[in-house]
Every structure is written in C-alpha cells, then in structure tokens.
Amino acid sequence: MSQQITDTSPSTLELAKLLGLSSTEYQHVCQSLKRAPNYAELSIFSAMFSEHCSYKSSKKFFKRFPTQGKRVIQGPGENAGILDIGEGWAVAFKMESHNHPSFIEPYQGAATGVGGILRDIFTMGARPIASMNALCFGSLDYERTSSIVNGVVKGIGDYGNCVGVPTVAGQTFFHPCYTRNPLVNAFTLGIVKSNEIYLGYAKGIGNTVVYVGAKTGRDGVHGATMASKEFSIEKELERPTVQVGDPFTEKLLLEATLEAMKAGVIVGIQDMGAAGLTSSSFEMAHRAKTGLEINLDKIPTRESGMAAFELLLSESQERMLLVTSPDKVDSLKRIYEKWDLHAEEIGTVISGNRIQMTKAEKIVVDLPVELVTEPLMAERASSPPVDLKQRWFLDRNRMLVATLNSKFQTLMEEINFANPEKLISQYDSMVGNRTLGSSQDDAAVIRIREMGEKEIRLAVKADCNPRVSWLWPREGGRRAVAECAMNLAVRGSEPIGITDCLNFGSPENPEVMWQFCESIEGISESCDALKIPVVSGNVSFYNETDGKPIYPTPMIGMVGIIEDKLALPHSNFYSTQLELALIGPIEGGLGGSLMASSWFKRECGQPEETDLAMLERMLKFCQRLRKKKLTYAAHDISDGGLVCSLLEMAFHSPYDCTGIDLHIPSEIDVDKFLFGETIPRIVLAYDPIEQVDIENTASQAGVKFTHIGNTNDLSAMNIRQGGAQVLSAHIPDLKAKWTQKWNKFFR
Amino acid sequence: MKAGVITFPGSNCDDDVVDSLKKVGGFDVERLWHKDTPDLSSFALVVLPGGFSYGDYLRCGAMAARSPIMEKVKNFSSKGGFVLGICNGFQILCESGLLPGALARNLSLNFICKDVTVKIETVETPWTRSTEKNTTLTLPIAHGEGRFVIDNDGYEELVKNSQIVLTYQNNPNGSTHNIAGVCNKNNNVFGLMPHPERATDLRIHDGLKIWSSLKIQLGLHS
C-alpha cells in the first residue's frame, strides 16, 4: 500500500478489491452512500463484509437449525447462547475457531482463541467455569506439525490456566488434510443468574460509550480479512496480523467486569473480538437501533501515530466496549481502577442510525449502521463431488483375506488411538473445584454449586468425525451430534443444547458449499430427533491451502444436565471380575471407520446411517440404568470400534493385571463386531449380580443386549469365536504403545 | 477466630479456598484484598491462595510479595499467627522470605495437572497433627513452576528443624529431595504446592486432614 493514503483519502475500486471487497459490494456501498467511502470507512467495510464477520455465504442456511426450546433464554445472534438450568440459573456457552492464526503463530493463535471465547462468555455476565478444545493437526511428516502441536497446547494451557478456568475435556484428531490448516476450536461455558444477563446493546440516547481493558496496538489489523482467505505458502509470512494474548489482563478484566455488572453500572457490553472496535460498535448500535458518536482521539493506544483505520481494525486483545449512563461513569471507572485497569469515555449513544467517528476534530467516519451490519449475501454454487460413489467403495475382500491379527496390529499403530495424557495434563482441569471424574472420560462432568441445596451437575463434550464427514457430510453432521449425546449419556447426562463450530474449505468451491449445507442438514436432523436446540455457533471457511480444503469438520459442543444426586457410572474396568455386554447392534459398519482408514490408508466405504430412533432409545436406556442405582461402567463405542473401547476401559483400570475374555457369537462378522463404528453402541461392564436387571432394562428400553465376555486378572485380551481363539494380545504391552505414541511430538 | 483469604490480582483459587474452608472446614472466613492493610489481630489463620498473581510475569510470587498487605502478614506471622500458602501462595511466601527456598520451573518445562501422592514427614506441626507420620495423602497439583529448590546448607537446616512437612512419592517436577511442602522454624507458616482445597468434598478428600489438623490446633475441633 502506498504511503500517501490517509484515513480520509477517497477510495477506489482497485483499493476496495485489494481489501477483499467485490466490485458488487463496492458499488453497493457507493450507491448507498452516494459517494465513495474514504479509506477509514473502506477498512470498516472490508472487515465487516469479510466472510468471518458477515457470514455472507452461510447465514441463510442457519434457518434450518432448530433454535427453540423450553430452556432457551438466548438463541443464536448474541455473544453466546443461554439455556435455563433451573432455580433461577442459566448457562452461557459457545465454541469458536481460531484456526488461521494458530497456523501462523501456534502459541499466540491458540492462546488468543481461548481469550476470545472467555470474553464472549463473561460479556454476558456469566462466570466462565469450564472450557474444552477440539484440535485437528496434520501429517506427522510435515516438519512443523510437532511445533504446531506443542505451541497450540501450550498456548491453550498458559491462557486458561492463568485465568483460572478449567479445561475439562477435548478432542484431538490427526489427519494429513490439516497439515497446513490445523483447527483450534475453543469452547467455554459460564454460569449466570437468569435475570442478570447482559447483552450487546448500545441502548439509551445520551448514554456514555466506554472503552475498558488493554490499550490498542497495531496487532491484528485486517485479521478478520485474513481469516476469510485461503492460505498460500506466502501467507506463512503474514505473522504480524496475529494478536498477542495477556491472560493476566484478561483475568482482571473478567473480575472487574463481573463486579461492575453486579454493581449495576453497565447497560450494554461487547467484547472487541474480530474487527475490534468496528464490529463491537456497529453491532451494538445495530441491535439497539441507535447511533454512536465516537472520538477516536480518546482510544488508549500503546503505539503513537495510529491512523483511524488502525484504531478501528486493531484486534488487540483483552478489550471491551460498554455503554453506561453518564451518572454511573465514575462508579464504573472506580471498579476498573480497583483492578488496575483503565476505563475511558470515548463517545455517546445518539438517535438516528448513524455512527460518526472523529479524529483530530475531523469527521473520519460517517456511516449508516445498517449499511455496515447488513452486507450483501453471497450466492454460492453447491454440488456434490463427482466421485462420491467411488469414495463409498470399500474393498471388503482385501480385508477378509488378511489375518485378524494383522488388522488388529495395524489399528494399534494408528496415531488417533493414543493416550492424550501428555497433552491434557498441561491443562488445569480442576481449578474451580467443580470437576468430577477425569479428562479422559467420555464427557466431562462439573458440579454447579451456586444453587445451594439443589446441587446439579452439567456434562460437556466436543466431538466431530471428519472421516465420516468427508465420505458423507450429512451423516457426519448427524453423527457429530449423536456421538456427543452418547458420550453424555454414558456419563449419566441428558443433552440440553449444542453450539457448533463449522470448519470448512472455501465457500467459493461448490463441493465445499455442498458439504456445508449437508452438514447443517445432518446436525439439524439429530437435534430434531433429540429435541435440543442450537443456541450459538461459528463458521470458519477458507481452511484450505493451495486449493486443497480440509475435510468438512462440523465440530459440535454439547451441554447436558444431571438433575439428581445419584452416583455417576464408572468409565473404566473398576474390578477384574466384571461381566461385559454390548448394547446396540452386534455388528457395526466399517465404512468410514478408523480400521478401514488404517488398513487402506485412505478414507473409504459408506458410513452406516445413524438410527436416530434407536439413539433416542439408547439415551433412555442409559438414564433408566443409572436411576436403578446399579454399579457398572459404561463406555461409548466410536473410533476404532468395540475393541478400542474395551482396551481404553482396561487401560484406565486401577489394576495393571486387568484382562479381557471376549466371545464373539458365531455367524457374526468378526471385523464388523470388533472394528465397526455404527452409532449407537456402548460397552457395559458390571458385577455379575446386576445382569438380570440390566438385561430387563435393555429390553424395556428397546435396545439390544448381548453378553460378550468378562474381565479377569490375567493381563491378556483373548478373543474367541465358536470355541476357537481368534486373537490374543498382552494388554500391558498395548497400553505402553498407546501411552508412548504421542511422546515423539511432545517436548 | 477467623480465617482470612487474600485475593491478589491473578489469584484464581481464592473462591475455592473460601468455599472449602467455610462449607467443608466450618471456618468463619473473611476475604482480604491485597491493597488493604487490615488489622489481622482478630484472625487465627491467613491463607495465600493459588493462581497467577501479577500473571507470574516477573518471577512467580515476586510482585505479590511486595503487596501492601504482605507487611501485615509478616507482622501477623512474627506474632505466631498461622499462615498457609498454597501453590502460588507458597511461591509468594518464599519470595517474601517467610519460608526458605524458592520454586523454579518444573524439570519437564511443562505445566502439570494431576493427582499426586505425598508422604507426611512430620506430625509435629499445626498442619499435620491429625495425620500419622509416613502415611500418604492424595492431593492434586497444578503448576508450571513447582520445583522446590534450596542449597545444601538450607536443606540441612530444614532437616535439623523438621521443617519438611510433605514429600512427593513420585517426584512430578524435580523438587530437591522430593519436597512438596515446608514450614518455617516455628511451624506457624506453611507452604505447599499441592491443593488441599481441591481435595475436600469432590473426588478425593485428603485435604480435609490439613483442615482438621488446623482445627485441633486452634481448639475448634469438637
């Protein structure tokens, strides 16, 4: 960009295109304004019309999502969604991506991703009490993968640990499609009194606009535009657009903001996230149908000589924009000063729907709010891939001729079957003293202490199966929700709602657009069946490098509730004398399974469609079982099939000598029994005395019960069919391999 | 007899300590603010909770050790008042000279959060008198800089005075002589890296033994 351009220089189409606007969008702006926008204004349009801020390719498809329900207090469109959990309390939650920055600068990219989602939650008046993350990393052959993994994990840990919000669960997935587009999706849940929720409204003509938190620097200028482009190799040089996080300031901002809310000195508030001051000011005015006057000279800066466009687009972290009545400004300032933070009055709420910004007593921005906040929607073509049917071909014969042992050994080598301990022990999972169980359970369970006598518990889980999504996006969407629900169910919880983080390639690619629409349909079908709403979400497009998109990755974050005080089921082999049962179909589908991918070194086969009616029955079964107060362990069957679920239960057993004896019913396809991944299937392990009760509960709920074996103290897994041994393995050896697998890329 | 829990900027276990002392321990708890200089004479116990005071940006605990309230805490301890530092609070006590030694980065260079087993080295302290020597407690740790370091002379001194209260069974962070918690010569100031407040009413409960030791000491036990 040439040096002569200043904030008030008139723009040109060339300049607009350089900042990512289409000629249609630029003409629309010029016609509406009846003039060309100046450079500062053009920067505003550039950020707000970016895919990242405008959802211009995706917005219309969200209508499909079910968003209603008796618990819904706040649906999509705010900083986070809010659900009623009873007794005057509610939970706010959301998941967001920070993918592009995490590839450029893994540590800061991931750290600021956590910071952003925490602010989205406490902006609403909710105290963050639990975080999760869903991470997708690329090929281990790529030299940077190890440093990306380490940087991302350390970034998440350092930020969340310092602020004091426990990281209670997560998902980590490795696949070459993420090599240059790693995914970092961060989820946070907060708790708030239902009548003390704050929203991003710039309400009340004459009210004061206040800037609080860290000072503004040049970091992240044009960050939203960056997140709306695909990567090319040269983009690795875009380092300066990544922001730097300061979790200590965030902690102060969190405490000060919640204290100010409690004191009743805030009217409306919004985090300065993507597109910083621009998005927060325009969105707050838009929601309240007001206008704003802002004096840019008042913005606290940490660099001198910043132009208006830089002040407007800076994505410096740990900043909030809020609106208060003039008589409360002093009290507000005192609270922030107590926490060593600065609050600065920068403007006023005015009538009329315009935002005017001045710098050095000159108007540099004068725009109608709606022109900025209601961008033209993009019409994107959508078409399924031509080779879909080829993808669905699974060479069953090649599998059948191989020995079971060779297939099993291949699966045990799989990078996605590994102990995540090295990673999750870097996160404080217990601060707040609410976390029950371990971060390795199917879902995390946290207690809510705020309700006094009526202590309830919540369960959270993030999940997505990118292999299935690539093969069949609709089933991928369906399954992401179904999997989360199953993970919650085996921990004894019923789902109450979801947030989503939709990670895709470029929407300009018709195949990606088809994947996107199909995923939304799948997610909606599952939500309809479970009668749960989608209350918040985020879309991350342009996750592609040099024309190669990532696998469609519709990540789901689900929240569930446990309203009684009954004990939680075990999730491991808590004894060496347990009976084992498979609940659900005896055989699982191999299409899209981890086994098929490991064996054929590519994704193949048609994933079996999730039976949503059976899913409902299965959730009911899990609930009834828990209410019978039986002693048992339950674990969901997903990646790697039944055999991996059984091994995980053994690996987490307190007894190193735990062994498994498994009998496969005759006439059953061994591969499908052991490695199939149809949803819903679960493993139960229980004391022999409980068998009749469990069997009856299953038959009443309408789910299939099959006794498949027992645990022992012989340290081995022995699998038999019709009396003949078909597989034998030493469990401690398998555990050692499982435990050490990720060591190579953790320092 | 009250317990005071100090909030420094960046403390994040203050709520947990207040909650556990009050609801589970049955203490009368008052919150204290780092910028204040309150009269502590009515307090029996002052707790410096875990967290990241001042972001741990300079050296863990170094800035907080210079907070206005710390002069009062020093005065309080010199008169025999009981002072407990947990995790970051332990770091602050070392930085302010109330406890010997220092806490350095974990040998692995990583933050570590997990349950550990610690051995009771002495029951002759107000913090362990309801336990038995050489028995163990299961307590959670969550720290990046928890490796206790001290020179040889200092270590000899600790041994001579029986100031080593807790040692790790499987040293998670490389602490000198597996030290997890120490007290001062008079036994009235105690710092430890594990979090007793996270082990009182949820998954594990051994933190209660420290609370009940204190209650016996303070004559609060029924």
Coordinates of N, CA, C and O in Angstrom, one line a residue, chain B residues 72-207:
Chain B
K72 N 1.6 -6.6 56.7 CA 0.7 -7.1 57.8 C 0.8 -8.6 58.0 O 0.8 -9.0 59.2
V73 N 1.0 -9.3 56.9 CA 1.1 -10.8 57.1 C 2.4 -11.1 57.8 O 2.4 -12.0 58.6
K74 N 3.5 -10.5 57.5 CA 4.7 -10.7 58.1 C 4.6 -10.4 59.6 O 5.1 -11.2 60.4
N75 N 4.0 -9.3 59.9 CA 3.8 -9.0 61.3 C 3.0 -10.0 62.0 O 3.3 -10.4 63.2
F76 N 1.9 -10.4 61.4 CA 1.0 -11.4 61.9 C 1.7 -12.7 62.2 O 1.6 -13.3 63.3
S77 N 2.6 -13.1 61.2 CA 3.3 -14.4 61.4 C 4.4 -14.3 62.5 O 4.6 -15.2 63.3
S78 N 5.0 -13.1 62.7 CA 6.0 -13.0 63.7 C 5.4 -13.0 65.1 O 6.1 -13.4 66.0
K79 N 4.1 -12.8 65.1 CA 3.4 -12.9 66.5 C 2.8 -14.3 66.6 O 2.0 -14.5 67.5
G80 N 3.1 -15.2 65.7 CA 2.7 -16.6 65.9 C 1.4 -16.9 65.1 O 0.9 -18.1 65.2
G81 N 0.9 -16.0 64.3 CA -0.3 -16.2 63.6 C -0.1 -17.3 62.5 O 1.1 -17.4 62.0
F82 N -1.1 -18.1 62.2 CA -0.9 -19.2 61.2 C -1.1 -18.7 59.8 O -2.1 -18.0 59.5
V83 N -0.1 -19.0 58.9 CA -0.1 -18.5 57.5 C 0.1 -19.7 56.7 O 1.0 -20.5 56.8
L84 N -0.9 -19.9 55.7 CA -0.8 -21.0 54.8 C -0.7 -20.5 53.3 O -1.5 -19.6 52.9
G85 N 0.3 -21.0 52.6 CA 0.4 -20.6 51.2 C 0.3 -21.8 50.3 O 1.0 -22.8 50.5
I86 N -0.7 -21.8 49.4 CA -0.9 -22.9 48.5 C -0.5 -22.6 47.1 O -1.0 -21.5 46.6
C87 N 0.4 -23.3 46.5 CA 0.8 -23.2 45.1 C 1.4 -21.8 44.9 O 2.4 -21.5 45.4
N88 N 0.7 -20.9 44.2 CA 1.2 -19.5 44.1 C 1.4 -18.8 45.4 O 2.3 -18.1 45.6
G89 N 0.6 -19.2 46.4 CA 0.7 -18.7 47.7 C 2.0 -19.1 48.4 O 2.7 -18.3 49.1
F90 N 2.4 -20.3 48.1 CA 3.7 -20.9 48.6 C 4.8 -20.1 47.9 O 5.8 -19.6 48.6
Q91 N 4.7 -19.8 46.6 CA 5.7 -19.0 45.9 C 5.8 -17.6 46.5 O 6.9 -17.1 46.7
I92 N 4.7 -17.0 46.9 CA 4.7 -15.7 47.5 C 5.4 -15.7 48.8 O 6.2 -14.8 49.2
L93 N 5.1 -16.8 49.6 CA 5.8 -16.9 50.9 C 7.3 -17.0 50.8 O 8.0 -16.4 51.6
C94 N 7.7 -17.8 49.8 CA 9.2 -17.9 49.6 C 9.8 -16.5 49.2 O 10.8 -16.1 49.6
E95 N 9.1 -15.9 48.2 CA 9.6 -14.6 47.8 C 9.6 -13.5 48.8 O 10.4 -12.6 48.8
S96 N 8.7 -13.6 49.8 CA 8.7 -12.6 50.9 C 9.5 -13.0 52.1 O 9.6 -12.3 53.1
G97 N 10.2 -14.1 51.9 CA 11.2 -14.5 53.0 C 10.5 -15.2 54.2 O 11.2 -15.5 55.2
L98 N 9.3 -15.5 54.1 CA 8.6 -16.1 55.2 C 8.9 -17.6 55.3 O 8.8 -18.3 56.3
L99 N 9.3 -18.1 54.1 CA 9.7 -19.5 54.0 C 11.0 -19.6 53.3 O 11.3 -18.8 52.4
P100 N 11.8 -20.6 53.6 CA 13.1 -20.7 52.9 C 12.9 -21.4 51.5 O 11.9 -21.9 51.2
G101 N 13.9 -21.2 50.7 CA 13.9 -21.9 49.4 C 13.2 -21.1 48.3 O 12.8 -19.9 48.6
A102 N 13.1 -21.7 47.2 CA 12.4 -21.0 46.0 C 11.7 -22.0 45.2 O 12.0 -23.2 45.3
L103 N 10.8 -21.6 44.3 CA 10.2 -22.5 43.4 C 10.5 -22.2 42.0 O 10.4 -21.1 41.5
A104 N 11.1 -23.2 41.3 CA 11.6 -23.0 39.9 C 10.7 -23.8 38.9 O 9.9 -24.6 39.3
R105 N 11.0 -23.5 37.6 CA 10.2 -24.2 36.6 C 10.3 -25.7 36.7 O 11.4 -26.3 37.0
N106 N 9.2 -26.4 36.5 CA 9.2 -27.9 36.5 C 10.3 -28.4 35.6 O 10.5 -27.8 34.5
L107 N 10.9 -29.5 35.9 CA 12.0 -30.1 35.1 C 11.5 -30.3 33.7 O 12.3 -30.1 32.7
S108 N 10.3 -30.8 33.5 CA 9.7 -31.1 32.2 C 9.5 -29.8 31.4 O 9.2 -29.9 30.2
L109 N 9.6 -28.7 32.0 CA 9.2 -27.4 31.4 C 7.7 -27.2 31.1 O 7.3 -26.2 30.7
N110 N 7.0 -28.3 31.4 CA 5.5 -28.2 31.2 C 4.7 -28.0 32.5 O 5.2 -28.4 33.5
F111 N 3.6 -27.4 32.3 CA 2.6 -27.3 33.4 C 2.1 -28.7 33.6 O 2.0 -29.5 32.7
I112 N 1.9 -29.1 34.9 CA 1.4 -30.4 35.2 C 0.2 -30.3 36.1 O 0.3 -29.7 37.2
C113 N -0.9 -31.0 35.6 CA -2.1 -31.0 36.5 C -2.4 -32.5 36.7 O -2.7 -33.2 35.7
K114 N -2.3 -33.0 37.9 CA -2.7 -34.4 38.2 C -2.8 -34.6 39.7 O -2.3 -33.8 40.4
D115 N -3.3 -35.8 40.1 CA -3.2 -36.1 41.5 C -1.9 -36.7 41.8 O -1.3 -37.5 41.0
V116 N -1.3 -36.4 42.9 CA 0.0 -36.9 43.4 C -0.2 -37.5 44.8 O -1.1 -37.2 45.5
T117 N 0.8 -38.4 45.1 CA 0.8 -38.9 46.5 C 1.9 -38.3 47.2 O 3.0 -38.2 46.8
V118 N 1.6 -37.7 48.4 CA 2.6 -37.1 49.2 C 2.7 -37.8 50.6 O 1.7 -38.2 51.1
K119 N 4.0 -37.8 51.1 CA 4.2 -38.5 52.4 C 4.2 -37.5 53.5 O 4.8 -36.5 53.3
I120 N 3.6 -37.8 54.6 CA 3.7 -37.0 55.8 C 5.1 -37.2 56.5 O 5.4 -38.3 56.9
E121 N 5.9 -36.2 56.5 CA 7.2 -36.3 57.1 C 7.2 -36.0 58.6 O 8.1 -36.4 59.3
T122 N 6.3 -35.2 59.0 CA 6.2 -34.8 60.4 C 4.8 -34.6 60.8 O 4.0 -34.0 60.1
V123 N 4.4 -35.0 62.0 CA 3.1 -34.7 62.5 C 3.2 -33.6 63.6 O 2.2 -33.3 64.2
E124 N 4.4 -33.2 63.9 CA 4.6 -32.2 64.9 C 4.4 -30.8 64.4 O 5.2 -29.9 64.7
T125 N 3.4 -30.6 63.5 CA 3.1 -29.2 63.0 C 1.6 -29.0 63.1 O 0.8 -30.0 63.2
P126 N 1.2 -27.7 63.2 CA -0.3 -27.5 63.3 C -1.0 -27.9 62.1 O -2.2 -28.0 62.1
W127 N -0.3 -28.2 61.0 CA -0.9 -28.5 59.7 C -1.1 -30.0 59.5 O -1.8 -30.4 58.6
T128 N -0.4 -30.8 60.3 CA -0.4 -32.3 60.1 C -0.7 -33.1 61.4 O -0.6 -34.3 61.4
R129 N -1.2 -32.4 62.4 CA -1.3 -33.1 63.7 C -2.4 -34.2 63.7 O -2.4 -35.1 64.5
S130 N -3.3 -34.1 62.8 CA -4.4 -35.1 62.8 C -4.0 -36.3 61.8 O -4.8 -37.1 61.5
T131 N -2.8 -36.3 61.3 CA -2.3 -37.3 60.4 C -1.3 -38.2 61.1 O -0.9 -37.9 62.3
E132 N -0.9 -39.3 60.4 CA 0.1 -40.1 61.0 C 1.4 -40.1 60.2 O 1.3 -40.1 58.9
K133 N 2.5 -40.1 60.8 CA 3.8 -40.0 60.2 C 4.0 -41.1 59.2 O 3.6 -42.3 59.5
N134 N 4.6 -40.8 58.0 CA 4.9 -41.8 57.0 C 3.6 -42.3 56.3 O 3.7 -43.2 55.4
T135 N 2.5 -41.8 56.6 CA 1.3 -42.2 55.8 C 1.3 -41.2 54.6 O 2.1 -40.3 54.6
T136 N 0.4 -41.5 53.7 CA 0.4 -40.6 52.5 C -1.0 -39.9 52.3 O -2.0 -40.4 52.8
L137 N -1.0 -38.8 51.6 CA -2.2 -38.1 51.2 C -2.2 -38.1 49.7 O -1.2 -38.0 49.0
T138 N -3.4 -38.2 49.1 CA -3.6 -37.9 47.6 C -4.1 -36.5 47.5 O -5.2 -36.2 48.0
L139 N -3.4 -35.7 46.8 CA -3.8 -34.3 46.6 C -3.5 -33.9 45.1 O -2.5 -34.4 44.5
P140 N -4.3 -33.0 44.5 CA -4.0 -32.6 43.2 C -2.8 -31.5 43.1 O -2.7 -30.7 44.0
I141 N -2.0 -31.6 42.1 CA -1.1 -30.5 41.8 C -1.6 -29.8 40.5 O -2.2 -30.5 39.6
A142 N -1.2 -28.6 40.3 CA -1.5 -27.9 39.1 C -0.6 -26.7 39.0 O -0.9 -25.6 39.5
H143 N 0.6 -26.9 38.5 CA 1.6 -25.8 38.4 C 2.6 -26.0 37.3 O 2.9 -27.1 36.9
G144 N 3.2 -24.9 36.9 CA 4.3 -24.9 35.9 C 5.6 -24.7 36.6 O 6.7 -25.0 36.1
E145 N 5.6 -24.0 37.8 CA 6.8 -23.7 38.5 C 6.7 -24.2 39.9 O 6.5 -23.4 40.8
G146 N 6.8 -25.5 40.1 CA 6.6 -26.0 41.5 C 7.8 -26.8 42.0 O 7.7 -27.5 43.0
R147 N 9.0 -26.6 41.3 CA 10.2 -27.4 41.7 C 10.9 -26.7 42.8 O 11.5 -25.6 42.6
F148 N 10.7 -27.2 44.0 CA 11.3 -26.6 45.2 C 12.8 -26.7 45.1 O 13.3 -27.8 44.9
V149 N 13.5 -25.6 45.3 CA 15.0 -25.7 45.3 C 15.5 -25.0 46.5 O 15.0 -24.0 47.0
I150 N 16.6 -25.5 47.0 CA 17.3 -24.9 48.2 C 18.7 -25.4 48.2 O 19.0 -26.6 47.7
D151 N 19.6 -24.6 48.7 CA 21.0 -25.1 48.7 C 21.2 -26.1 49.9 O 20.3 -26.3 50.7
N152 N 22.4 -26.7 49.9 CA 22.7 -27.8 50.8 C 22.5 -27.4 52.3 O 21.9 -28.1 53.1
D153 N 23.1 -26.2 52.6 CA 23.0 -25.7 54.0 C 21.6 -25.5 54.4 O 21.1 -25.9 55.5
G154 N 20.8 -24.9 53.4 CA 19.4 -24.7 53.7 C 18.7 -26.0 53.9 O 17.8 -26.1 54.8
Y155 N 19.0 -27.0 53.1 CA 18.4 -28.3 53.3 C 18.7 -28.9 54.6 O 17.8 -29.4 55.3
E156 N 20.0 -28.9 55.0 CA 20.4 -29.4 56.3 C 19.6 -28.8 57.4 O 19.1 -29.4 58.4
E157 N 19.4 -27.5 57.3 CA 18.7 -26.7 58.3 C 17.2 -27.2 58.4 O 16.7 -27.4 59.5
L158 N 16.6 -27.4 57.2 CA 15.2 -27.9 57.1 C 15.1 -29.2 57.8 O 14.2 -29.5 58.6
V159 N 16.1 -30.1 57.6 CA 16.1 -31.4 58.2 C 16.2 -31.3 59.7 O 15.5 -31.9 60.4
K160 N 17.2 -30.5 60.1 CA 17.5 -30.4 61.5 C 16.3 -29.9 62.3 O 16.0 -30.4 63.4
N161 N 15.6 -29.0 61.7 CA 14.4 -28.4 62.4 C 13.1 -29.1 62.1 O 12.0 -28.6 62.4
S162 N 13.2 -30.2 61.4 CA 12.0 -30.9 60.9 C 11.0 -30.0 60.2 O 9.8 -30.0 60.5
Q163 N 11.5 -29.2 59.3 CA 10.6 -28.3 58.6 C 10.0 -28.9 57.3 O 9.1 -28.3 56.7
I164 N 10.5 -30.0 56.9 CA 10.0 -30.6 55.7 C 8.7 -31.4 56.1 O 8.7 -32.3 56.9
V165 N 7.6 -30.9 55.6 CA 6.3 -31.5 56.0 C 5.8 -32.5 55.1 O 5.3 -33.6 55.5
L166 N 5.9 -32.3 53.8 CA 5.4 -33.2 52.8 C 6.4 -33.5 51.7 O 7.1 -32.6 51.3
T167 N 6.6 -34.8 51.3 CA 7.4 -35.1 50.2 C 6.6 -35.9 49.1 O 5.7 -36.7 49.5
Y168 N 7.0 -35.7 47.9 CA 6.3 -36.5 46.8 C 6.8 -37.9 46.8 O 8.0 -38.2 47.0
Q169 N 5.9 -38.8 46.5 CA 6.2 -40.2 46.4 C 6.9 -40.5 45.0 O 7.8 -41.2 44.9
N170 N 6.2 -39.9 43.9 CA 6.8 -39.9 42.6 C 7.0 -38.5 42.1 O 6.1 -37.9 41.6
N171 N 8.2 -38.0 42.4 CA 8.5 -36.6 42.2 C 8.1 -36.1 40.8 O 8.6 -36.5 39.8
P172 N 7.0 -35.2 40.7 CA 6.5 -34.9 39.4 C 7.2 -33.7 38.7 O 7.1 -33.5 37.5
N173 N 8.0 -33.0 39.5 CA 8.5 -31.7 39.0 C 10.0 -31.5 39.2 O 10.6 -30.5 38.8
G174 N 10.7 -32.5 39.8 CA 12.1 -32.4 40.0 C 12.5 -31.7 41.3 O 13.7 -31.3 41.5
S175 N 11.6 -31.5 42.2 CA 11.9 -30.8 43.5 C 13.1 -31.4 44.2 O 13.2 -32.7 44.3
T176 N 13.9 -30.6 44.8 CA 15.0 -31.0 45.6 C 14.5 -32.0 46.7 O 13.6 -31.6 47.5
H177 N 15.1 -33.1 46.9 CA 14.7 -34.1 47.9 C 13.2 -34.3 47.9 O 12.7 -34.5 49.0
N178 N 12.6 -34.3 46.8 CA 11.1 -34.5 46.7 C 10.2 -33.7 47.5 O 9.1 -34.0 47.8
I179 N 10.7 -32.5 47.9 CA 10.0 -31.7 48.8 C 8.7 -31.1 48.2 O 8.8 -30.4 47.1
A180 N 7.6 -31.3 48.8 CA 6.3 -30.8 48.3 C 5.7 -29.7 49.2 O 4.9 -28.8 48.8
G181 N 6.2 -29.6 50.5 CA 5.7 -28.6 51.4 C 6.6 -28.5 52.6 O 7.1 -29.4 53.1
V182 N 6.9 -27.2 53.0 CA 7.7 -26.9 54.1 C 7.1 -25.9 55.0 O 6.2 -25.1 54.6
C183 N 7.6 -25.9 56.3 CA 7.1 -24.8 57.1 C 8.3 -24.0 57.7 O 9.5 -24.4 57.5
N184 N 8.1 -23.0 58.4 CA 9.2 -22.2 59.0 C 9.6 -22.8 60.3 O 9.0 -23.8 60.7
K185 N 10.6 -22.2 60.9 CA 11.2 -22.9 62.1 C 10.1 -23.0 63.2 O 10.1 -24.0 63.9
N186 N 9.2 -22.0 63.3 CA 8.2 -22.0 64.3 C 7.0 -22.8 64.0 O 6.0 -22.9 64.8
N187 N 7.0 -23.4 62.7 CA 5.9 -24.2 62.3 C 4.6 -23.5 62.1 O 3.5 -24.1 61.8
N188 N 4.6 -22.1 62.2 CA 3.3 -21.4 62.0 C 3.1 -20.9 60.6 O 2.0 -20.5 60.3
V189 N 4.1 -21.0 59.8 CA 3.9 -20.7 58.4 C 4.2 -21.9 57.5 O 5.2 -22.6 57.7
F190 N 3.2 -22.2 56.6 CA 3.3 -23.5 55.9 C 3.0 -23.2 54.4 O 2.1 -22.5 54.1
G191 N 3.9 -23.7 53.5 CA 3.7 -23.6 52.1 C 3.7 -24.9 51.4 O 4.6 -25.8 51.8
L192 N 2.8 -25.2 50.5 CA 2.8 -26.4 49.8 C 2.4 -26.2 48.3 O 1.6 -25.3 48.1
M193 N 2.9 -27.0 47.4 CA 2.4 -26.9 46.0 C 1.1 -27.6 45.8 O 0.3 -27.1 45.0
P194 N 0.8 -28.8 46.4 CA -0.5 -29.4 46.1 C -1.6 -28.6 46.7 O -1.4 -27.7 47.5
H195 N -2.8 -28.8 46.2 CA -4.0 -28.0 46.5 C -4.9 -28.8 47.5 O -5.8 -29.6 47.0
P196 N -4.8 -28.6 48.8 CA -5.7 -29.3 49.7 C -7.2 -28.9 49.5 O -8.1 -29.7 49.7
E197 N -7.4 -27.6 49.1 CA -8.8 -27.2 48.9 C -9.5 -27.9 47.8 O -10.7 -27.9 47.7
R198 N -8.8 -28.5 46.9 CA -9.4 -29.2 45.8 C -9.6 -30.7 46.2 O -10.0 -31.5 45.3
A199 N -9.3 -31.0 47.4 CA -9.5 -32.4 47.8 C -10.2 -32.5 49.1 O -9.8 -33.1 50.1
T200 N -11.4 -31.8 49.2 CA -12.1 -31.8 50.4 C -13.6 -32.3 50.3 O -14.1 -32.9 51.2
D201 N -14.2 -32.2 49.1 CA -15.6 -32.6 49.0 C -16.0 -33.0 47.6 O -17.1 -33.0 47.3
L202 N -15.0 -33.5 46.8 CA -15.4 -33.8 45.4 C -14.9 -35.2 45.1 O -15.6 -36.2 45.4
R203 N -13.8 -35.4 44.5 CA -13.4 -36.7 44.1 C -12.6 -37.4 45.2 O -12.7 -38.6 45.4
I204 N -11.7 -36.6 45.8 CA -10.8 -37.1 46.8 C -10.9 -36.2 48.0 O -11.3 -35.0 47.9
H205 N -10.5 -36.7 49.2 CA -10.8 -35.9 50.4 C -9.7 -35.7 51.4 O -9.9 -35.3 52.5
D206 N -8.4 -36.0 50.9 CA -7.3 -35.9 51.9 C -7.0 -34.5 52.4 O -6.3 -34.3 53.4
G207 N -7.4 -33.5 51.6 CA -7.2 -32.2 52.0 C -7.8 -31.8 53.4 O -7.4 -31.0 54.2

